[in-house]
Amino acid sequence: MQLRNQVEWVLHCCAILAMLPEGARLSTRALAEFHGVPKEYLSKALQSLAQVGIVEGSLGPAGGYRLARPASAISFLDIVEAVEGGGRSFACTEIRCNAPCHPPGFRPEGPCQVARIMWRADDAWRRELAAQSLSALADQLGRELPADLQSRTAGWLKKRISS
Amino acid sequence: MQLRNQVEWVLHCCAILAMLPEGARLSTRALAEFHGVPKEYLSKALQSLAQVGIVEGSLGPAGGYRLARPASAISFLDIVEAVEGGGRSFACTEIRCNAPCHPPGFRPEGPCQVARIMWRADDAWRRELAAQSLSALADQLGRELPADLQSRTAGWLKKRISS
DNA sequence: GCCATAATACTCGGATAAGTTGTGTCCGAGTAGGCTAGG
DNA sequence: CCTAGCCTACTCGGACACAACTTATCCGAGTATTATGGC
């Protein structure tokens, strides 16, 4: 059970976007260069974010992406689910109905006991991610990153910011 | 992020094994027929369980699998990790080091802030699964399953039990 | 100087393809219990 | 009745095949900004 690497990419991209000045945009190319990942594939991941309204793209030169809502209103879960899809990690196929000693077409009421436990763990995972906002990540990065690195990064970004 | 269907299969198999009388074995074929899944592929999953000592197989006729330790000492996490592997769901490739404004070969101290949050969610998932034992599942099944279904199942199993 | 047009830089979406993983099948080797035949 | 050898049923492990998914790459269409050229 592995998450795609796109998840890592967009989380870092969102972190960058969250630290940008209000309204500033960054192009897919700039984000891809900054993280050293293929531009066109990253673009697909960012499109997924745009589709669910986490991020907002604009066309033309000086176009690019910016957060569609304040970073405090975007959770890790929002981002992960945008890329990875919202389904549960455990899919119950109701194999308990296949027992040859059961009458054919038998359907027990209530969800499978095994699935219930797996889903509860899944919910715990989701709760944890839902509790983490992008702004909290940005704050933490601002606190933990060495000052010289922050200023060098800010300088590099300033050259690539559109509008 | 989907778990394999093998996970569902072995969880149900373990539930059956946990409800068997002390020392009784059940062959892969019986388990596969009971759940309506391909015998040979299920066999691979059971081998994974045997490798980590959750289950114990024996050769020859009247051979088959039984739990290698009491059901109360087997957690859902044990079973899931046996099949799915113990790695984390989020793999951090340290793309924060790729920024072109950083000195080449730059390695920050401490784990990536993004990864820390993802790993915390992962830990919550693991904790939840580790807290659920096989015996708890067996108890719940004994309580919730209609009595007639239980006796029909018990009768079917009795014919297939070895030794 | 002003407007129309062209060039540019970006997003969007589809097509394609290689690599990896999940899913399933097949078969031979090894092992242990049961059955049969010969003493 | 006893024992040796065969048969059967099972696990184990490897090899193989197919499908789905991941991870890209490429290209054309659409759009908005900028640059250019004619008036």
Short mmCIF file of C-alpha atoms (C1' of nucleotides) in Angstrom, two decimals:
data_model
loop_
_atom_site.label_atom_id
_atom_site.label_comp_id
_atom_site.label_asym_id
_atom_site.label_seq_id
_atom_site.Cartn_x
_atom_site.Cartn_y
_atom_site.Cartn_z
CA MET A 1 0.00 0.00 0.00
CA GLN A 2 1.95 2.92 -1.31
CA LEU A 3 0.84 6.46 -2.01
CA ARG A 4 1.93 7.83 -5.38
CA ASN A 5 4.89 10.12 -5.59
CA GLN A 6 2.50 12.73 -6.98
CA VAL A 7 1.20 13.06 -3.43
CA GLU A 8 4.62 14.09 -2.18
CA TRP A 9 5.04 16.48 -5.06
CA VAL A 10 1.76 18.34 -4.63
CA LEU A 11 2.18 18.58 -0.88
CA HIS A 12 5.48 20.36 -1.36
CA CYS A 13 4.00 22.49 -4.13
CA CYS A 14 1.14 23.54 -1.88
CA ALA A 15 3.62 24.40 0.84
CA ILE A 16 5.40 26.72 -1.58
CA LEU A 17 2.16 28.29 -2.75
CA ALA A 18 1.12 28.83 0.85
CA MET A 19 4.26 30.85 1.53
CA LEU A 20 3.78 33.11 -1.48
CA PRO A 21 2.48 36.69 -1.04
CA GLU A 22 -1.26 37.17 -1.41
CA GLY A 23 -2.51 36.60 -4.95
CA ALA A 24 0.87 35.67 -6.42
CA ARG A 25 1.01 32.82 -8.91
CA LEU A 26 3.67 30.30 -9.80
CA SER A 27 3.82 28.42 -13.08
CA THR A 28 3.95 24.66 -13.32
CA ARG A 29 7.39 24.96 -14.85
CA ALA A 30 8.73 26.92 -11.89
CA LEU A 31 7.28 24.42 -9.43
CA ALA A 32 8.69 21.50 -11.40
CA GLU A 33 12.14 23.06 -11.61
CA PHE A 34 12.14 23.89 -7.93
CA HIS A 35 11.42 20.30 -6.96
CA GLY A 36 13.34 18.62 -9.75
CA VAL A 37 10.38 16.65 -11.08
CA PRO A 38 9.01 16.26 -14.63
CA LYS A 39 6.93 19.29 -15.52
CA GLU A 40 4.26 17.55 -17.56
CA TYR A 41 3.53 14.87 -15.05
CA LEU A 42 3.41 17.33 -12.19
CA SER A 43 0.97 19.30 -14.30
CA LYS A 44 -1.46 16.40 -14.19
CA ALA A 45 -1.32 16.30 -10.43
CA LEU A 46 -1.91 20.03 -10.18
CA GLN A 47 -4.89 19.67 -12.48
CA SER A 48 -6.37 17.23 -9.99
CA LEU A 49 -5.95 19.86 -7.28
CA ALA A 50 -7.58 22.48 -9.50
CA GLN A 51 -10.55 20.22 -10.21
CA VAL A 52 -11.51 19.99 -6.56
CA GLY A 53 -10.93 23.68 -5.93
CA ILE A 54 -7.81 23.56 -3.82
CA VAL A 55 -5.75 25.46 -6.32
CA GLU A 56 -6.65 27.81 -9.11
CA GLY A 57 -4.89 28.08 -12.43
CA SER A 58 -4.86 30.85 -14.99
CA LEU A 59 -3.91 30.73 -18.63
CA GLY A 60 -1.50 32.67 -20.74
CA PRO A 61 1.88 34.12 -19.87
CA ALA A 62 2.09 35.33 -16.30
CA GLY A 63 -0.32 32.47 -15.67
CA GLY A 64 0.14 29.74 -13.14
CA TYR A 65 -1.33 28.39 -9.97
CA ARG A 66 -2.22 29.89 -6.62
CA LEU A 67 -4.22 28.59 -3.69
CA ALA A 68 -7.95 28.89 -4.25
CA ARG A 69 -8.67 29.46 -0.57
CA PRO A 70 -6.68 30.46 2.52
CA ALA A 71 -4.04 27.95 3.57
CA SER A 72 -5.76 27.56 6.92
CA ALA A 73 -8.80 26.16 5.13
CA ILE A 74 -6.85 23.48 3.26
CA SER A 75 -6.07 20.23 5.04
CA PHE A 76 -3.59 17.52 4.15
CA LEU A 77 -6.51 15.21 3.63
CA ASP A 78 -7.95 17.53 0.98
CA ILE A 79 -4.71 17.43 -0.95
CA VAL A 80 -4.07 13.72 -0.59
CA GLU A 81 -7.60 12.81 -1.64
CA ALA A 82 -7.47 15.13 -4.63
CA VAL A 83 -4.55 13.18 -6.05
CA GLU A 84 -5.17 9.74 -4.65
CA GLY A 85 -8.94 9.60 -4.86
CA GLY A 86 -11.31 9.55 -1.94
CA GLY A 87 -12.02 5.82 -1.74
CA ARG A 88 -11.27 3.72 1.30
CA SER A 89 -8.01 1.82 1.49
CA PHE A 90 -9.81 -1.44 2.27
CA ALA A 91 -12.34 -2.68 -0.26
CA CYS A 92 -14.77 -5.23 1.14
CA THR A 93 -15.94 -7.66 -1.53
CA GLU A 94 -18.23 -9.50 0.86
CA ILE A 95 -16.51 -12.83 0.47
CA ARG A 96 -18.38 -13.97 3.57
CA CYS A 97 -21.35 -14.47 1.23
CA ASN A 98 -19.47 -17.04 -0.84
CA ALA A 99 -19.49 -19.81 1.74
CA PRO A 100 -20.83 -22.97 0.11
CA CYS A 101 -22.85 -23.75 3.22
CA HIS A 102 -24.81 -20.51 2.92
CA PRO A 103 -27.94 -20.36 0.76
CA PRO A 104 -27.07 -18.86 -2.65
CA GLY A 105 -27.75 -15.14 -2.90
CA PHE A 106 -27.46 -14.81 0.85
CA ARG A 107 -26.88 -11.24 2.04
CA PRO A 108 -26.28 -10.61 5.71
CA GLU A 109 -27.49 -7.33 7.14
CA GLY A 110 -24.90 -4.89 8.43
CA PRO A 111 -21.38 -4.38 7.15
CA CYS A 112 -18.80 -7.14 7.38
CA GLN A 113 -17.11 -7.32 10.79
CA VAL A 114 -13.67 -7.46 9.21
CA ALA A 115 -14.38 -4.43 7.07
CA ARG A 116 -15.64 -2.47 10.06
CA ILE A 117 -12.31 -2.81 11.81
CA MET A 118 -10.32 -1.94 8.72
CA TRP A 119 -12.49 1.08 8.07
CA ARG A 120 -12.08 2.30 11.60
CA ALA A 121 -8.31 2.34 11.11
CA ASP A 122 -8.86 4.13 7.84
CA ASP A 123 -10.95 6.76 9.60
CA ALA A 124 -8.18 7.30 12.14
CA TRP A 125 -5.77 7.94 9.28
CA ARG A 126 -8.16 10.40 7.68
CA ARG A 127 -8.84 12.20 10.95
CA GLU A 128 -5.14 12.72 11.49
CA LEU A 129 -4.66 14.17 8.01
CA ALA A 130 -7.80 16.30 8.22
CA ALA A 131 -6.47 17.89 11.40
CA GLN A 132 -3.34 19.18 9.68
CA SER A 133 -3.76 22.40 7.73
CA LEU A 134 -1.47 23.85 5.12
CA SER A 135 -0.98 26.99 7.18
CA ALA A 136 0.33 24.92 10.08
CA LEU A 137 2.88 23.37 7.74
CA ALA A 138 3.89 26.77 6.39
CA ASP A 139 4.30 28.09 9.93
CA GLN A 140 6.45 25.15 10.89
CA LEU A 141 8.63 25.53 7.83
CA GLY A 142 9.07 29.21 8.63
CA ARG A 143 10.19 28.33 12.13
CA GLU A 144 12.46 25.38 11.36
CA LEU A 145 14.16 26.38 8.12
CA PRO A 146 17.52 28.14 8.55
CA ALA A 147 17.23 31.85 7.80
CA ASP A 148 19.79 31.87 4.97
CA LEU A 149 17.98 29.06 3.18
CA GLN A 150 14.70 30.88 3.52
CA SER A 151 16.05 34.08 2.03
CA ARG A 152 17.73 32.27 -0.86
CA THR A 153 14.49 30.44 -1.57
CA ALA A 154 12.47 33.64 -1.33
CA GLY A 155 14.83 35.30 -3.79
CA TRP A 156 14.56 32.48 -6.27
CA LEU A 157 10.78 32.45 -6.01
CA LYS A 158 10.48 36.23 -6.42
CA LYS A 159 12.03 35.95 -9.87
CA ARG A 160 9.48 33.34 -10.90
CA ILE A 161 6.34 34.87 -9.45
CA SER A 162 3.73 36.01 -11.94
CA SER A 163 1.34 38.96 -11.49
CA MET B 1 -3.99 3.70 -2.19
CA GLN B 2 -5.64 0.32 -2.13
CA LEU B 3 -4.85 -2.72 -0.05
CA ARG B 4 -4.68 -5.98 -1.99
CA ASN B 5 -7.59 -8.32 -1.98
CA GLN B 6 -5.25 -10.89 -0.41
CA VAL B 7 -5.55 -8.84 2.78
CA GLU B 8 -9.29 -9.37 2.88
CA TRP B 9 -8.84 -13.07 2.15
CA VAL B 10 -6.33 -13.81 4.88
CA LEU B 11 -8.25 -11.79 7.44
CA HIS B 12 -11.28 -13.96 6.84
CA CYS B 13 -9.14 -17.09 6.81
CA CYS B 14 -7.63 -16.17 10.15
CA ALA B 15 -11.10 -15.54 11.54
CA ILE B 16 -12.08 -19.08 10.53
CA LEU B 17 -8.90 -20.56 11.96
CA ALA B 18 -9.48 -18.70 15.21
CA MET B 19 -12.89 -20.30 15.60
CA LEU B 20 -11.57 -23.83 15.09
CA PRO B 21 -11.12 -26.18 18.07
CA GLU B 22 -7.66 -26.24 19.61
CA GLY B 23 -5.05 -27.79 17.32
CA ALA B 24 -7.37 -28.39 14.39
CA ARG B 25 -6.05 -27.68 10.89
CA LEU B 26 -7.74 -26.59 7.70
CA SER B 27 -6.29 -27.10 4.24
CA THR B 28 -5.75 -24.30 1.76
CA ARG B 29 -8.30 -25.94 -0.51
CA ALA B 30 -10.98 -25.89 2.18
CA LEU B 31 -10.28 -22.24 2.97
CA ALA B 32 -10.35 -21.33 -0.72
CA GLU B 33 -13.62 -23.15 -1.32
CA PHE B 34 -15.20 -21.59 1.73
CA HIS B 35 -14.43 -18.08 0.54
CA GLY B 36 -14.81 -18.70 -3.17
CA VAL B 37 -11.32 -17.53 -4.09
CA PRO B 38 -8.59 -19.15 -6.23
CA LYS B 39 -6.80 -21.79 -4.21
CA GLU B 40 -3.32 -21.28 -5.58
CA TYR B 41 -3.27 -17.55 -5.16
CA LEU B 42 -4.66 -17.77 -1.66
CA SER B 43 -1.89 -20.24 -0.95
CA LYS B 44 0.69 -17.53 -1.64
CA ALA B 45 -0.93 -15.23 0.88
CA LEU B 46 -1.03 -17.97 3.52
CA GLN B 47 2.64 -18.65 2.89
CA SER B 48 3.33 -15.02 3.77
CA LEU B 49 1.51 -15.52 7.04
CA ALA B 50 3.48 -18.68 7.74
CA GLN B 51 6.79 -16.92 7.08
CA VAL B 52 6.21 -14.40 9.85
CA GLY B 53 4.91 -17.03 12.25
CA ILE B 54 1.24 -16.09 12.38
CA VAL B 55 0.12 -19.38 10.96
CA GLU B 56 1.70 -22.80 10.81
CA GLY B 57 1.35 -25.27 7.98
CA SER B 58 1.95 -28.99 7.89
CA LEU B 59 2.56 -31.27 4.93
CA GLY B 60 0.92 -34.42 3.72
CA PRO B 61 -2.69 -35.50 3.82
CA ALA B 62 -4.49 -34.28 6.89
CA GLY B 63 -2.15 -31.32 6.53
CA GLY B 64 -3.16 -27.70 6.48
CA TYR B 65 -2.89 -24.50 8.45
CA ARG B 66 -3.61 -23.55 12.01
CA LEU B 67 -2.78 -20.48 14.06
CA ALA B 68 0.77 -20.54 15.36
CA ARG B 69 -0.13 -18.67 18.54
CA PRO B 70 -3.30 -17.87 20.47
CA ALA B 71 -5.76 -15.63 18.63
CA SER B 72 -5.50 -13.06 21.40
CA ALA B 73 -1.81 -12.63 20.54
CA ILE B 74 -2.43 -11.90 16.86
CA SER B 75 -3.38 -8.38 15.84
CA PHE B 76 -4.88 -7.14 12.62
CA LEU B 77 -1.68 -5.21 12.05
CA ASP B 78 0.34 -8.43 12.17
CA ILE B 79 -1.81 -9.97 9.48
CA VAL B 80 -2.01 -6.90 7.25
CA GLU B 81 1.73 -6.33 7.39
CA ALA B 82 2.48 -9.97 6.67
CA VAL B 83 0.69 -9.69 3.33
CA GLU B 84 1.18 -6.06 2.50
CA GLY B 85 4.69 -5.52 3.78
CA GLY B 86 5.66 -3.39 6.72
CA GLY B 87 6.75 -0.26 4.89
CA ARG B 88 5.16 3.13 5.39
CA SER B 89 2.42 4.27 3.06
CA PHE B 90 4.20 7.55 2.37
CA ALA B 91 7.67 7.39 0.90
CA CYS B 92 9.68 10.59 1.31
CA THR B 93 12.16 11.06 -1.51
CA GLU B 94 13.51 14.29 -0.04
CA ILE B 95 12.60 16.43 -3.00
CA ARG B 96 13.19 19.44 -0.78
CA CYS B 97 16.88 18.88 -1.52
CA ASN B 98 16.38 19.38 -5.24
CA ALA B 99 15.74 23.09 -5.13
CA PRO B 100 18.06 24.81 -7.62
CA CYS B 101 18.73 27.62 -5.14
CA HIS B 102 20.19 25.19 -2.61
CA PRO B 103 23.85 24.24 -2.71
CA PRO B 104 24.23 20.91 -4.53
CA GLY B 105 24.42 17.92 -2.21
CA PHE B 106 22.61 19.87 0.47
CA ARG B 107 21.07 17.65 3.16
CA PRO B 108 18.98 19.27 5.87
CA GLU B 109 19.02 17.73 9.31
CA GLY B 110 15.84 16.18 10.61
CA PRO B 111 13.12 14.46 8.63
CA CYS B 112 11.09 16.40 6.10
CA GLN B 113 8.22 18.34 7.69
CA VAL B 114 5.77 17.01 5.14
CA ALA B 115 6.84 13.44 5.76
CA ARG B 116 6.51 13.87 9.51
CA ILE B 117 2.84 14.70 9.18
CA MET B 118 2.16 11.87 6.75
CA TRP B 119 3.97 9.43 9.00
CA ARG B 120 1.99 10.54 12.02
CA ALA B 121 -1.22 9.65 10.18
CA ASP B 122 0.34 6.35 9.23
CA ASP B 123 1.15 5.66 12.87
CA ALA B 124 -2.44 6.36 13.84
CA TRP B 125 -3.59 3.79 11.29
CA ARG B 126 -1.13 1.22 12.61
CA ARG B 127 -2.07 1.89 16.23
CA GLU B 128 -5.71 1.26 15.44
CA LEU B 129 -4.95 -2.03 13.71
CA ALA B 130 -2.51 -3.14 16.39
CA ALA B 131 -5.23 -2.65 19.01
CA GLN B 132 -7.54 -5.16 17.34
CA SER B 133 -6.86 -8.79 18.08
CA LEU B 134 -8.09 -11.83 16.21
CA SER B 135 -9.84 -13.13 19.31
CA ALA B 136 -11.88 -9.93 19.55
CA LEU B 137 -13.00 -10.48 15.98
CA ALA B 138 -13.90 -14.11 16.68
CA ASP B 139 -15.88 -13.07 19.75
CA GLN B 140 -17.77 -10.47 17.79
CA LEU B 141 -18.57 -12.93 15.02
CA GLY B 142 -19.84 -15.40 17.61
CA ARG B 143 -22.12 -12.73 19.04
CA GLU B 144 -23.42 -11.20 15.83
CA LEU B 145 -23.84 -14.16 13.48
CA PRO B 146 -27.31 -15.75 13.48
CA ALA B 147 -27.30 -19.10 15.29
CA ASP B 148 -28.47 -21.15 12.32
CA LEU B 149 -25.71 -19.77 10.12
CA GLN B 150 -23.15 -20.56 12.78
CA SER B 151 -24.24 -24.17 13.11
CA ARG B 152 -24.34 -24.71 9.34
CA THR B 153 -20.86 -23.25 9.07
CA ALA B 154 -19.62 -25.35 11.98
CA GLY B 155 -21.01 -28.46 10.33
CA TRP B 156 -19.34 -27.70 7.02
CA LEU B 157 -16.03 -26.98 8.71
CA LYS B 158 -16.16 -30.15 10.81
CA LYS B 159 -16.15 -32.26 7.65
CA ARG B 160 -13.02 -30.46 6.42
CA ILE B 161 -10.98 -30.34 9.60
CA SER B 162 -7.79 -32.39 9.66
CA SER B 163 -6.32 -34.10 12.72
"C1'" DG C 1 0.50 57.65 -30.56
"C1'" DC C 2 -3.02 54.07 -31.52
"C1'" DC C 3 -4.99 50.00 -33.01
"C1'" DA C 4 -4.76 45.47 -35.26
"C1'" DT C 5 -2.13 41.56 -35.75
"C1'" DA C 6 1.40 38.25 -34.66
"C1'" DA C 7 4.30 35.96 -31.35
"C1'" DT C 8 4.80 34.04 -26.94
"C1'" DA C 9 3.98 31.58 -22.65
"C1'" DC C 10 1.14 29.34 -20.22
"C1'" DT C 11 -2.97 25.77 -19.06
"C1'" DC C 12 -5.79 22.01 -20.51
"C1'" DG C 13 -6.78 17.57 -22.30
"C1'" DG C 14 -5.99 13.51 -25.02
"C1'" DA C 15 -2.96 9.88 -26.92
"C1'" DT C 16 0.69 6.88 -26.17
"C1'" DA C 17 4.14 3.97 -24.04
"C1'" DA C 18 7.39 1.81 -20.74
"C1'" DG C 19 7.88 -0.11 -16.20
"C1'" DT C 20 6.04 -1.96 -12.11
"C1'" DT C 21 2.76 -4.24 -9.39
"C1'" DG C 22 -1.32 -7.04 -8.57
"C1'" DT C 23 -3.74 -11.12 -9.79
"C1'" DG C 24 -4.06 -15.61 -11.22
"C1'" DT C 25 -2.49 -20.22 -13.32
"C1'" DC C 26 0.44 -24.14 -13.88
"C1'" DC C 27 3.67 -27.51 -12.62
"C1'" DG C 28 7.32 -30.13 -10.29
"C1'" DA C 29 9.50 -31.33 -5.79
"C1'" DG C 30 9.03 -32.78 -1.24
"C1'" DT C 31 6.38 -34.83 2.68
"C1'" DA C 32 3.27 -37.47 5.53
"C1'" DG C 33 -0.55 -40.42 6.16
"C1'" DG C 34 -3.38 -44.33 4.28
"C1'" DC C 35 -3.83 -48.44 1.41
"C1'" DT C 36 -2.37 -52.73 -0.60
"C1'" DA C 37 0.27 -56.83 -1.22
"C1'" DG C 38 3.39 -60.18 0.23
"C1'" DG C 39 5.28 -62.72 3.99
"C1'" DC D 1 -1.12 -60.14 11.82
"C1'" DC D 2 2.88 -57.46 10.30
"C1'" DT D 3 5.69 -54.89 7.38
"C1'" DA D 4 7.39 -52.88 2.98
"C1'" DG D 5 6.25 -50.35 -0.74
"C1'" DC D 6 2.94 -47.68 -3.43
"C1'" DC D 7 -0.62 -44.13 -3.72
"C1'" DT D 8 -2.75 -40.06 -2.51
"C1'" DA D 9 -3.38 -35.48 -0.63
"C1'" DC D 10 -1.29 -31.86 0.92
"C1'" DT D 11 2.43 -27.83 1.26
"C1'" DC D 12 6.11 -25.34 -0.83
"C1'" DG D 13 8.38 -22.80 -4.30
"C1'" DG D 14 9.37 -21.24 -8.82
"C1'" DA D 15 8.01 -19.97 -13.51
"C1'" DC D 16 4.89 -17.81 -16.30
"C1'" DA D 17 1.01 -14.91 -18.18
"C1'" DC D 18 -2.30 -11.26 -18.13
"C1'" DA D 19 -4.35 -7.02 -16.54
"C1'" DA D 20 -4.24 -2.78 -14.12
"C1'" DC D 21 -1.89 0.96 -12.41
"C1'" DT D 22 1.95 4.16 -12.04
"C1'" DT D 23 4.91 7.14 -14.21
"C1'" DA D 24 5.91 9.39 -17.43
"C1'" DT D 25 6.30 11.85 -22.49
"C1'" DC D 26 4.50 14.19 -26.46
"C1'" DC D 27 1.48 17.01 -28.96
"C1'" DG D 28 -2.43 19.91 -30.36
"C1'" DA D 29 -6.00 23.25 -28.83
"C1'" DG D 30 -7.27 27.15 -26.27
"C1'" DT D 31 -6.20 31.57 -23.84
"C1'" DA D 32 -4.21 35.73 -22.20
"C1'" DT D 33 -0.27 38.69 -22.19
"C1'" DT D 34 3.32 40.92 -24.72
"C1'" DA D 35 5.62 42.47 -28.86
"C1'" DT D 36 5.44 44.17 -33.47
"C1'" DG D 37 3.99 46.67 -37.46
"C1'" DG D 38 1.03 49.68 -40.15
"C1'" DC D 39 -1.63 53.83 -40.06
#
